[in-house]
XYZ file of C-alpha atoms in Angstrom:
706
model
C 0.000 0.000 0.000
C 1.283 3.427 -0.913
C 1.358 6.001 1.898
C 1.989 9.637 1.044
C 2.546 12.441 3.586
C -0.813 14.100 2.987
C -2.046 17.284 4.646
C -2.897 18.329 8.197
C -6.037 20.100 7.009
C -8.874 19.424 6.753
C -9.277 17.056 9.692
C -11.023 13.751 9.120
C -11.076 11.595 5.990
C -11.228 13.630 2.778
C -11.824 11.801 -0.503
C -10.678 13.690 -3.631
C -11.596 11.248 -6.397
C -8.266 9.403 -6.424
C -7.625 8.637 -2.780
C -8.247 9.806 0.764
C -6.396 12.152 3.103
C -6.581 11.260 6.798
C -5.845 13.762 9.570
C -6.484 13.492 13.302
C -5.544 15.673 16.284
C -4.012 14.360 19.517
C -1.597 16.139 21.790
C -1.423 13.172 24.143
C -0.444 10.490 21.589
C 3.088 9.234 21.110
C 2.030 7.288 18.010
C -1.211 6.865 16.038
C -2.163 4.040 13.707
C -4.811 4.398 11.018
C -6.597 1.042 10.762
C -8.363 0.158 7.514
C -11.031 -2.423 8.322
C -12.009 -5.248 5.997
C -15.240 -7.203 5.793
C -13.535 -10.447 6.837
C -12.712 -8.893 10.232
C -9.066 -8.175 9.459
C -7.458 -4.750 9.444
C -4.504 -3.034 7.823
C -2.607 -0.642 10.094
C -0.810 2.408 8.721
C 1.203 4.584 11.078
C 0.563 8.298 10.691
C 4.148 9.520 10.770
C 3.680 13.102 9.614
C 2.831 15.592 12.370
C 1.936 19.284 12.190
C 0.777 21.091 15.353
C -0.247 17.760 16.943
C -2.189 16.708 13.835
C -1.067 13.326 12.428
C -1.809 12.805 8.762
C -1.300 10.707 5.637
C -2.717 10.363 2.134
C -3.606 6.886 0.840
C -4.070 6.630 -2.937
C -6.865 4.293 -3.987
C -8.799 4.395 -0.688
C -12.359 4.890 -1.839
C -15.750 5.868 -0.335
C -17.268 3.105 1.758
C -13.919 2.198 3.345
C -14.301 1.614 7.086
C -11.525 2.810 9.358
C -10.561 3.739 12.912
C -7.573 4.897 14.953
C -5.408 3.217 17.574
C -3.587 5.644 19.835
C -0.350 4.705 21.600
C 0.239 7.003 24.546
C 0.052 7.332 28.328
C -2.636 5.582 30.321
C -2.654 7.409 33.659
C -6.241 8.237 34.726
C -5.013 10.051 37.821
C -3.394 12.567 35.438
C -6.362 12.613 33.064
C -4.641 10.444 30.420
C -6.537 7.448 28.994
C -4.751 6.338 25.802
C -4.995 2.618 25.048
C -4.081 1.151 21.645
C -6.376 -1.837 22.259
C -9.361 0.427 21.686
C -10.375 1.151 18.104
C -11.413 4.801 18.099
C -13.860 6.698 15.954
C -12.605 9.671 13.972
C -14.075 12.804 15.640
C -14.500 14.193 12.112
C -16.016 11.046 10.560
C -18.639 12.003 7.950
C -20.372 8.648 8.381
C -20.319 5.949 11.045
C -21.068 2.276 10.477
C -22.555 -0.240 12.900
C -23.278 0.067 16.604
C -21.737 -0.684 20.001
C -22.671 -4.045 21.532
C -21.353 -3.119 25.029
C -18.864 -5.936 25.300
C -16.404 -5.391 28.149
C -13.694 -4.650 25.593
C -15.123 -1.194 24.770
C -14.280 -0.045 28.291
C -10.880 1.031 29.556
C -11.214 -1.074 32.725
C -12.493 -4.533 33.687
C -16.015 -4.714 35.063
C -16.012 -4.575 38.843
C -12.484 -3.157 38.927
C -12.653 0.514 37.840
C -8.979 1.099 38.657
C -7.774 -1.720 36.399
C -6.579 -1.442 32.805
C -8.440 -3.373 30.119
C -6.364 -4.370 27.063
C -9.074 -6.347 25.264
C -9.432 -5.389 21.588
C -12.642 -3.393 21.083
C -12.663 -3.531 17.263
C -15.193 -6.401 16.882
C -17.633 -4.702 19.267
C -17.662 -1.018 18.399
C -18.623 1.390 15.614
C -16.339 2.313 12.748
C -15.758 5.487 10.745
C -16.495 5.504 7.008
C -14.911 7.376 4.104
C -17.693 9.169 2.215
C -18.101 10.596 -1.249
C -18.719 14.347 -0.816
C -20.149 14.818 -4.298
C -23.915 15.333 -4.556
C -26.123 16.939 -7.182
C -27.872 19.717 -5.289
C -29.272 21.078 -8.548
C -30.834 24.486 -7.960
C -31.264 23.979 -4.198
C -31.436 27.257 -2.326
C -31.998 27.876 1.378
C -35.522 29.251 1.947
C -34.097 31.894 4.343
C -37.491 32.476 5.919
C -37.466 35.580 8.097
C -38.069 34.924 11.767
C -41.313 36.916 11.739
C -42.695 34.530 9.103
C -41.350 31.374 10.748
C -43.486 28.606 12.242
C -41.334 25.836 13.733
C -42.414 22.199 13.936
C -40.273 20.131 16.304
C -40.151 16.488 15.237
C -38.300 13.203 15.606
C -37.235 11.523 12.347
C -38.491 8.118 13.418
C -41.377 9.259 15.591
C -42.925 11.390 12.857
C -42.705 8.820 10.069
C -42.834 5.378 11.688
C -46.620 4.944 11.663
C -47.571 7.053 8.653
C -50.035 4.890 6.685
C -49.065 6.338 3.284
C -45.345 5.618 3.632
C -43.905 2.353 2.298
C -42.676 0.242 5.193
C -39.059 0.495 4.082
C -39.203 4.299 4.347
C -40.808 4.512 7.770
C -38.525 5.874 10.451
C -36.001 7.246 7.953
C -34.697 10.409 6.331
C -36.378 9.274 3.131
C -39.653 9.161 5.054
C -39.275 12.850 5.888
C -38.940 13.577 2.176
C -42.066 11.600 1.222
C -44.781 13.763 -0.392
C -47.335 12.689 2.225
C -45.237 14.080 5.089
C -44.233 17.236 3.240
C -47.849 17.847 2.202
C -48.978 17.674 5.820
C -46.333 20.198 6.892
C -47.109 22.660 4.111
C -50.879 22.439 4.665
C -50.305 23.030 8.362
C -48.331 26.174 7.510
C -44.995 24.986 8.864
C -41.946 26.865 7.547
C -39.180 25.125 9.530
C -38.749 21.499 10.568
C -36.662 21.294 13.740
C -35.288 17.756 13.934
C -34.386 16.157 17.230
C -30.771 14.901 17.193
C -29.592 13.380 13.914
C -25.880 13.467 14.726
C -24.667 9.889 15.218
C -25.584 8.878 18.754
C -25.207 5.859 20.997
C -27.787 3.756 22.838
C -26.134 3.604 26.255
C -25.470 0.354 28.047
C -27.828 0.943 30.978
C -30.822 1.332 28.687
C -29.797 -1.620 26.524
C -29.691 -3.832 29.622
C -33.253 -2.723 30.432
C -34.498 -3.485 26.923
C -34.829 0.228 26.174
C -32.915 2.640 23.948
C -31.865 6.278 23.752
C -34.796 7.198 21.516
C -34.370 10.968 21.673
C -30.704 10.781 20.680
C -29.125 13.309 23.061
C -26.045 11.104 23.338
C -23.811 12.185 20.458
C -20.604 10.439 19.403
C -20.245 11.779 15.826
C -20.692 15.500 15.244
C -20.375 15.259 11.442
C -22.206 11.989 10.780
C -25.971 11.566 10.195
C -27.332 8.894 12.532
C -27.051 5.639 10.604
C -30.216 3.852 11.795
C -32.366 6.562 10.186
C -31.098 5.561 6.734
C -33.295 3.248 4.696
C -30.627 1.741 2.442
C -27.242 1.398 4.151
C -24.700 2.864 6.571
C -21.529 2.948 4.437
C -22.152 6.562 3.471
C -25.672 6.050 2.127
C -27.010 7.889 5.195
C -25.252 11.049 3.999
C -26.873 10.922 0.564
C -30.284 10.146 2.015
C -30.108 13.044 4.461
C -29.095 15.435 1.672
C -31.985 14.233 -0.468
C -34.400 14.888 2.407
C -33.085 18.429 2.864
C -33.364 19.074 -0.868
C -36.993 17.873 -0.945
C -37.960 19.968 2.088
C -36.306 23.042 0.598
C -38.269 22.561 -2.612
C -41.417 22.805 -0.464
C -40.122 25.991 1.169
C -39.403 24.285 4.495
C -36.184 25.012 6.366
C -34.316 22.280 8.262
C -33.069 23.091 11.761
C -31.006 20.561 13.699
C -31.191 19.997 17.442
C -27.476 19.648 18.244
C -25.678 18.395 21.348
C -22.247 19.988 21.631
C -22.218 20.089 25.424
C -21.184 16.468 26.082
C -20.497 13.153 24.345
C -21.726 9.575 24.660
C -18.552 8.492 26.476
C -20.087 9.478 29.829
C -18.204 9.659 33.110
C -15.074 7.803 34.274
C -17.003 4.514 34.076
C -18.115 5.104 30.484
C -16.791 3.461 27.304
C -13.721 4.480 25.305
C -15.108 5.175 21.846
C -13.281 8.224 20.497
C -12.351 11.445 22.312
C -11.391 9.793 25.599
C -8.817 7.574 23.918
C -7.490 10.267 21.583
C -6.804 13.033 24.092
C -8.991 12.920 27.179
C -7.687 16.083 28.837
C -8.005 18.195 25.693
C -11.634 17.314 25.044
C -13.259 17.119 28.488
C -13.626 19.281 31.581
C -11.841 17.307 34.281
C -12.351 17.680 38.021
C -9.607 18.557 40.500
C -9.053 14.804 40.828
C -8.406 14.231 37.136
C -9.788 10.696 37.183
C -13.235 12.304 37.197
C -15.233 14.656 34.988
C -17.002 17.948 35.637
C -20.623 17.458 34.637
C -23.067 20.331 34.053
C -25.208 18.309 31.654
C -26.418 15.424 33.811
C -24.856 12.938 31.392
C -21.464 12.264 32.985
C -19.184 14.698 31.161
C -18.952 18.168 29.645
C -16.803 19.236 26.725
C -13.957 21.639 27.550
C -15.207 24.893 26.057
C -11.914 26.740 26.560
C -9.957 24.175 24.514
C -9.165 25.579 21.049
C -9.504 22.101 19.560
C -12.976 21.598 21.050
C -14.011 24.996 19.750
C -12.562 24.154 16.339
C -14.433 20.838 16.321
C -17.752 22.535 17.069
C -17.291 25.333 14.559
C -16.065 22.941 11.856
C -19.099 20.752 12.504
C -21.547 23.661 12.313
C -20.021 24.942 9.078
C -20.052 21.429 7.591
C -23.781 20.997 8.222
C -24.510 24.386 6.649
C -22.182 24.246 3.643
C -22.214 20.517 2.818
C -25.561 19.344 4.190
C -27.460 22.607 3.481
C -29.234 22.865 6.857
C -30.719 26.212 7.818
C -30.045 26.518 11.526
C -29.409 24.875 14.868
C -31.089 24.504 18.222
C -28.354 24.055 20.845
C -29.174 21.586 23.602
C -28.244 22.790 27.120
C -26.621 25.838 25.568
C -25.626 27.330 28.921
C -22.881 24.679 29.067
C -21.393 26.101 25.864
C -20.932 29.385 27.733
C -19.023 27.788 30.616
C -15.525 28.753 29.581
C -14.358 28.282 33.161
C -17.022 27.644 35.808
C -19.728 30.259 35.556
C -21.938 30.885 32.549
C -20.383 33.714 30.516
C -22.296 35.266 27.632
C -18.960 36.618 26.313
C -17.253 33.223 26.212
C -15.037 32.199 23.298
C -17.751 30.076 21.725
C -20.082 33.039 21.235
C -17.199 35.158 19.951
C -16.455 32.540 17.300
C -20.088 32.217 16.245
C -20.504 35.988 16.042
C -17.607 36.471 13.621
C -18.082 33.320 11.549
C -19.323 34.307 8.054
C -21.243 31.034 7.635
C -22.610 30.090 11.046
C -23.632 33.621 12.003
C -26.015 33.755 9.037
C -28.260 30.826 9.939
C -30.887 30.466 12.648
C -29.283 30.012 16.085
C -31.624 28.878 18.843
C -30.482 28.295 22.421
C -31.976 26.008 25.000
C -30.866 28.582 27.586
C -30.226 26.352 30.567
C -28.225 23.396 31.856
C -28.150 21.521 35.183
C -25.095 23.300 36.599
C -25.021 26.119 39.129
C -26.439 29.317 37.612
C -27.500 27.394 34.533
C -30.930 28.998 33.976
C -30.110 31.779 31.518
C -33.378 32.665 29.764
C -32.972 36.171 28.357
C -29.194 36.285 28.758
C -27.853 35.093 25.407
C -26.115 37.461 22.955
C -28.122 39.510 20.421
C -27.480 37.124 17.492
C -29.358 34.338 19.293
C -32.969 33.374 19.820
C -34.036 31.296 22.813
C -36.519 28.667 23.823
C -38.579 30.832 26.172
C -39.232 28.597 29.165
C -40.912 31.495 30.970
C -43.436 31.768 28.143
C -44.270 28.057 28.484
C -44.691 28.300 32.262
C -46.798 31.457 32.228
C -49.195 30.299 29.527
C -49.688 27.018 31.350
C -50.351 28.870 34.604
C -52.922 31.140 32.973
C -55.010 28.355 31.491
C -54.925 26.169 34.585
C -56.223 29.083 36.637
C -53.268 30.197 38.747
C -53.814 33.539 40.556
C -51.842 36.718 39.798
C -50.874 35.603 36.315
C -52.226 38.390 34.094
C -49.281 40.810 34.279
C -46.742 38.105 33.497
C -48.978 36.744 30.749
C -49.226 40.179 29.137
C -45.432 40.333 28.895
C -45.188 36.870 27.352
C -48.023 37.541 24.895
C -46.291 40.666 23.603
C -42.827 39.186 23.062
C -41.200 39.229 26.535
C -39.671 42.686 26.355
C -38.516 42.255 29.971
C -36.177 39.510 28.756
C -34.971 40.754 25.383
C -35.407 44.496 24.890
C -32.527 45.693 27.086
C -29.848 43.914 25.033
C -31.106 45.141 21.678
C -33.084 42.077 20.693
C -36.603 42.031 19.283
C -39.753 40.000 20.042
C -38.469 37.431 17.545
C -35.738 36.429 20.019
C -38.470 34.527 21.855
C -39.174 31.007 20.601
C -42.612 30.458 22.115
C -43.899 27.006 22.958
C -46.430 25.369 25.236
C -45.081 21.839 24.748
C -41.981 20.214 23.279
C -40.361 16.777 23.210
C -39.314 17.179 26.853
C -42.424 16.949 29.013
C -46.094 16.296 28.420
C -47.629 16.339 24.975
C -50.448 18.857 24.509
C -53.064 16.150 25.075
C -51.335 14.966 28.244
C -50.849 18.518 29.535
C -54.633 18.793 29.880
C -55.177 15.153 30.905
C -52.722 14.469 33.737
C -51.828 16.151 37.011
C -48.966 13.739 37.646
C -46.316 12.134 35.477
C -46.681 8.424 34.700
C -43.207 7.258 33.678
C -43.367 3.677 34.940
C -42.405 2.319 31.511
C -38.963 3.952 31.897
C -37.968 1.467 34.584
C -36.983 4.024 37.235
C -39.963 3.742 39.538
C -41.491 6.955 38.152
C -38.651 8.952 39.716
C -37.341 10.352 36.431
C -38.789 13.344 34.611
C -40.019 16.692 35.885
C -42.483 16.450 38.772
C -43.777 20.038 38.513
C -45.379 20.335 35.099
C -47.955 23.109 35.574
C -50.484 20.712 34.080
C -54.160 20.199 34.911
C -56.190 17.105 34.123
C -59.512 18.968 33.842
C -61.136 16.814 36.512
C -60.020 13.237 35.796
C -56.549 11.696 35.724
C -55.772 10.121 32.364
C -58.232 8.467 30.032
C -61.925 9.073 30.703
C -65.288 8.857 28.950
C -66.781 11.799 30.887
C -68.144 14.068 28.129
C -67.741 17.270 30.192
C -64.105 16.521 30.969
C -63.397 15.623 27.345
C -65.045 18.820 26.102
C -63.001 20.915 28.527
C -59.781 19.181 27.474
C -60.491 19.838 23.805
C -61.207 23.479 24.597
C -57.985 23.786 26.596
C -55.952 22.361 23.710
C -57.529 24.926 21.390
C -56.677 27.617 23.951
C -53.004 26.670 23.962
C -52.776 26.502 20.157
C -54.568 29.818 19.735
C -52.516 31.592 22.411
C -49.311 30.369 20.804
C -50.259 31.705 17.369
C -51.527 35.034 18.738
C -48.319 35.727 20.685
C -45.502 37.947 19.454
C -42.337 35.942 18.850
C -41.746 32.715 16.935
C -44.223 29.856 17.553
C -43.087 26.245 17.855
C -45.385 23.230 17.666
C -44.457 19.767 18.875
C -45.037 16.945 16.394
C -48.385 15.253 16.730
C -49.936 17.895 18.985
C -52.159 18.882 16.066
C -53.614 15.357 16.377
C -53.773 15.401 20.215
C -50.962 12.837 20.423
C -50.667 11.120 23.816
C -47.792 9.406 25.634
C -50.234 8.211 28.327
C -48.800 10.604 30.882
C -45.117 9.836 30.273
C -43.314 13.180 30.412
C -39.812 11.804 29.830
C -40.134 9.398 26.911
C -36.437 9.640 25.995
C -36.068 5.851 26.115
C -39.373 4.813 24.528
C -38.659 3.893 20.909
C -42.099 2.404 20.377
C -45.715 3.353 19.767
C -45.849 5.246 23.046
C -43.708 7.989 21.470
C -44.416 7.627 17.755
C -47.021 9.847 16.114
C -50.256 7.962 15.465
C -51.533 9.457 12.230
C -55.340 9.506 12.151
C -57.228 8.197 9.180
C -57.944 10.806 6.518
C -61.336 12.397 7.090
C -61.711 11.020 10.627
C -63.070 13.150 13.468
C -59.687 12.974 15.206
C -57.949 14.376 12.141
C -60.584 16.994 11.421
C -61.218 18.979 14.590
C -57.946 19.973 16.265
C -55.931 19.759 13.039
C -58.336 22.096 11.243
C -58.253 24.511 14.171
C -54.445 24.475 14.262
C -54.296 25.148 10.529
C -56.769 28.011 10.954
C -54.661 29.629 13.683
C -51.366 29.218 11.803
C -52.810 30.799 8.684
C -54.471 33.604 10.661
C -51.040 34.440 12.003
C -49.381 34.225 8.593
C -52.015 36.450 6.994
C -51.783 39.240 9.590
C -48.531 41.058 10.399
C -50.030 42.501 13.584
C -49.469 39.076 15.204
C -45.834 38.828 14.101
C -44.356 42.229 14.711
C -40.616 42.775 14.412
C -40.523 45.482 17.053
C -41.928 45.706 20.548
C -45.164 47.571 21.189
C -44.819 51.194 22.256
C -48.011 51.451 24.288
C -48.843 54.766 22.596
C -49.893 56.074 19.177
C -47.212 55.620 16.542
C -45.579 58.787 15.235
C -46.190 59.636 11.596
C -49.635 58.059 11.444
C -53.074 59.670 11.523
C -54.345 57.066 13.965
C -54.738 58.522 17.460
C -55.148 55.101 19.069
C -52.302 53.338 20.828
C -50.669 50.385 19.075
C -51.870 48.190 21.959
C -54.385 48.636 24.753
C -55.575 46.490 27.665
C -59.131 46.264 28.966
C -61.082 44.497 31.677
C -63.980 42.283 30.569
C -66.202 45.326 31.283
C -64.450 47.174 28.458
C -62.615 49.559 30.786
C -58.883 50.211 30.553
C -56.869 48.083 32.959
C -55.581 49.780 36.116
C -52.722 48.732 38.356
C -55.246 47.255 40.749
C -56.751 45.176 37.940
C -53.348 43.768 36.996
C -52.523 42.789 40.568
C -55.901 41.350 41.566
C -55.372 37.725 42.611
C -58.744 36.644 41.268
C -58.368 38.317 37.869
C -58.207 35.732 35.095
C -59.702 37.606 32.153
C -58.784 40.549 29.934
C -59.179 42.031 26.470
C -56.235 43.112 24.297
C -56.573 45.614 21.445
C -54.023 45.284 18.615
C -53.998 48.260 16.270
C -53.290 47.230 12.683
C -52.814 50.901 11.712
C -50.011 51.417 14.237
C -47.369 48.925 13.126
C -44.104 50.821 13.540
C -41.748 48.679 11.458
C -41.620 49.281 7.689
C -42.146 46.763 4.900
C -39.269 45.388 2.788
C -39.268 48.485 0.550
C -39.700 50.951 3.377
C -43.454 51.170 2.934
C -45.966 51.495 5.769
C -47.572 48.235 6.853
C -51.317 48.291 7.427
C -53.373 45.433 8.811
C -56.763 44.717 10.272
C -57.173 45.491 13.968
C -58.039 42.797 16.481
C -59.507 42.315 19.923
C -58.213 39.282 21.828
C -60.516 38.232 24.653
C -59.085 35.791 27.187
C -61.298 34.103 29.783
C -59.166 31.779 31.888
C -61.746 31.599 34.693
C -63.969 28.576 35.176
C -67.170 30.571 34.673
C -68.625 32.017 31.521
C -68.191 35.778 31.257
C -69.660 38.641 29.266
C -67.001 40.784 27.573
C -67.934 44.322 26.567
C -66.411 45.500 23.296
C -64.442 48.678 24.128
C -65.832 51.912 22.764
C -63.672 54.321 20.731
C -61.612 51.475 19.254
C -63.797 50.544 16.328
C -67.490 50.525 15.588
C -68.018 47.095 14.084
C -66.239 43.795 14.789
C -66.537 40.231 13.573
C -65.781 37.140 15.680
C -63.226 35.076 13.734
C -62.054 32.659 16.463
C -63.913 31.239 19.466
C -62.284 28.295 21.238
C -65.563 27.704 23.077
C -67.081 26.454 19.825
C -66.001 22.881 19.001
C -67.285 23.319 15.457
C -65.191 26.467 14.972
C -66.123 29.750 13.326
C -66.607 29.398 9.558
C -64.699 32.078 7.607
C -66.841 35.159 7.060
C -69.730 33.758 9.111
C -68.783 34.889 12.600
C -71.165 37.006 14.686
C -70.990 40.762 14.108
C -70.567 42.858 17.246
C -70.730 46.623 17.668
C -68.776 48.797 20.096
C -70.334 48.646 23.563
C -72.066 45.322 22.927
C -71.285 42.147 24.821
C -69.690 38.894 23.741
C -70.351 35.809 25.851
C -67.270 33.632 26.414
C -67.491 30.127 27.802
C -65.396 29.410 30.883
C -61.763 28.803 29.906
C -61.937 30.019 26.339
C -60.725 32.855 24.151
C -62.170 34.779 21.239
C -60.616 36.855 18.465
C -62.559 39.742 16.936
C -61.457 41.423 13.704
C -62.055 44.947 12.427
C -61.128 45.382 8.757
C -58.355 47.863 7.998
């Protein structure tokens, strides 16, 4: 075999049409072998003799796409000093573009012998672990272009590749649970009809099903256990894992883009699947443990702010390079449109505390590629001071956990909620305005993958996670949920009617709020997990979306209402403003009315006493479509219809008086108290000073034409 010196950059395995360049970083290694793996179980070892700035490299002519490979690192094994090199362990390339196979959790994949954590294990892990794959980077993208949907026009749909497609009746069985399933016309048609503009995929970076779950007959269904930051997860591919997963993912992105749908990836750069000091040696640990991970004062152990056993070392230049290279790769080569960063507060822990000026944010801010896509933070982790909602830099948007909590509190009837709710409804200026951000920094959601589904939020007071095998101890115990009078499944018609109304309330509130709305997959069908609020390990029908039959009552009611609310939002810029409300008339207009006004159900302007009243659970909001302060794309004034939003979160029906001096004639366009909905153009007409009757726990939207 010919071995040429090759290049130190780019890292990973780079195929150029005639051969492959291999490059891997390790400061700890004394010697590194590249192992080419053959289908008969044998391997060919090639020492990487060339070194530049701790990067070992070589070019091998004739090595083609589909070739499996790994690294063996010869170096110090001294856990007490944070060094864990062991040439018996076949290691994944941190920059592998594809990964083949899975880990079978044989003792050989660990650095110690079971029962003796201080021992050294020299068993060969190659037959029992995953392998890296050389991929062909060439793909015909044709005329693919990123949709680049502005945030104020964005509607996000959070989904799991397998969960969304596994039970779809129109998908061929071989495409269910795969990237190709996402690209199927039946799935794309549903998303476009719903009004979705961005599909936010739960983790598709190559992840590992950890040993503990495998022993329990479960799996890491959600996928927040990454081992390959460049590789699409191989089990979501319908036709192979020797690089086919890369092509299939690209084809899915291309098909979604053709439908005008952006692809956002939920990414996990805060930790890896290698876990704590008792975890397996799969890649980073064996290459250069101390360069990749935050180690404790006793360097045998790991600092963990993620709850998973380890945290990546965010002040290491090589960790930062890995993350930035990965992000750029997914944008430039895989054509994704943005990222949602899991436990993003950990990325800001350059030393101990969370620092919004850490090196990671500096790098993102100046990067000409990454800074131009959607960047969404999950603004918390499990470490001290980890709850950072509202504290990320101006380039970022955030999952607004305070929005979720406040909206849940309002509709379950918590006292003294109105003032907080008003802030969340109007874009959370208390969180974002001071640092120069806009309402669109707030990603609003009532439910997501983590916690109850929408159906379960209104059906359970308590979590029911027995299927997870942890005695119902896992998962959040304080969910701000309300079962509407019966725990779980019931045939009580009054309870069922209230639950359906509450689900409509949550959907409507979400679409009427300033910011960016996010739906969780299957909520438009009232998907249930039977009270399990932590279904991370349930890769089965408990978590998969059960698609209703076309034309069925289940498909028709809530789905039609959700579509109606999404399209109401998309048709009216007053619900998706790019600037915060002023609370006064807008300069340069002839309209003397404020851009927003707040009223009691009696039609009187809210006073401080009204806001603070513990029993107050109802209000009316006036949105002035003639007082939108931001200009259109060509600098033109934006005019819209005006709206009255009437919220009745009390248990009793209430009469709402239409405020005087804010419009003579109004039409009811939404009423969540009506299961049959309000047909377009057929809503009741109401004049100023007249009353509108709202059912207990319902909302109504009244429109006045521009």
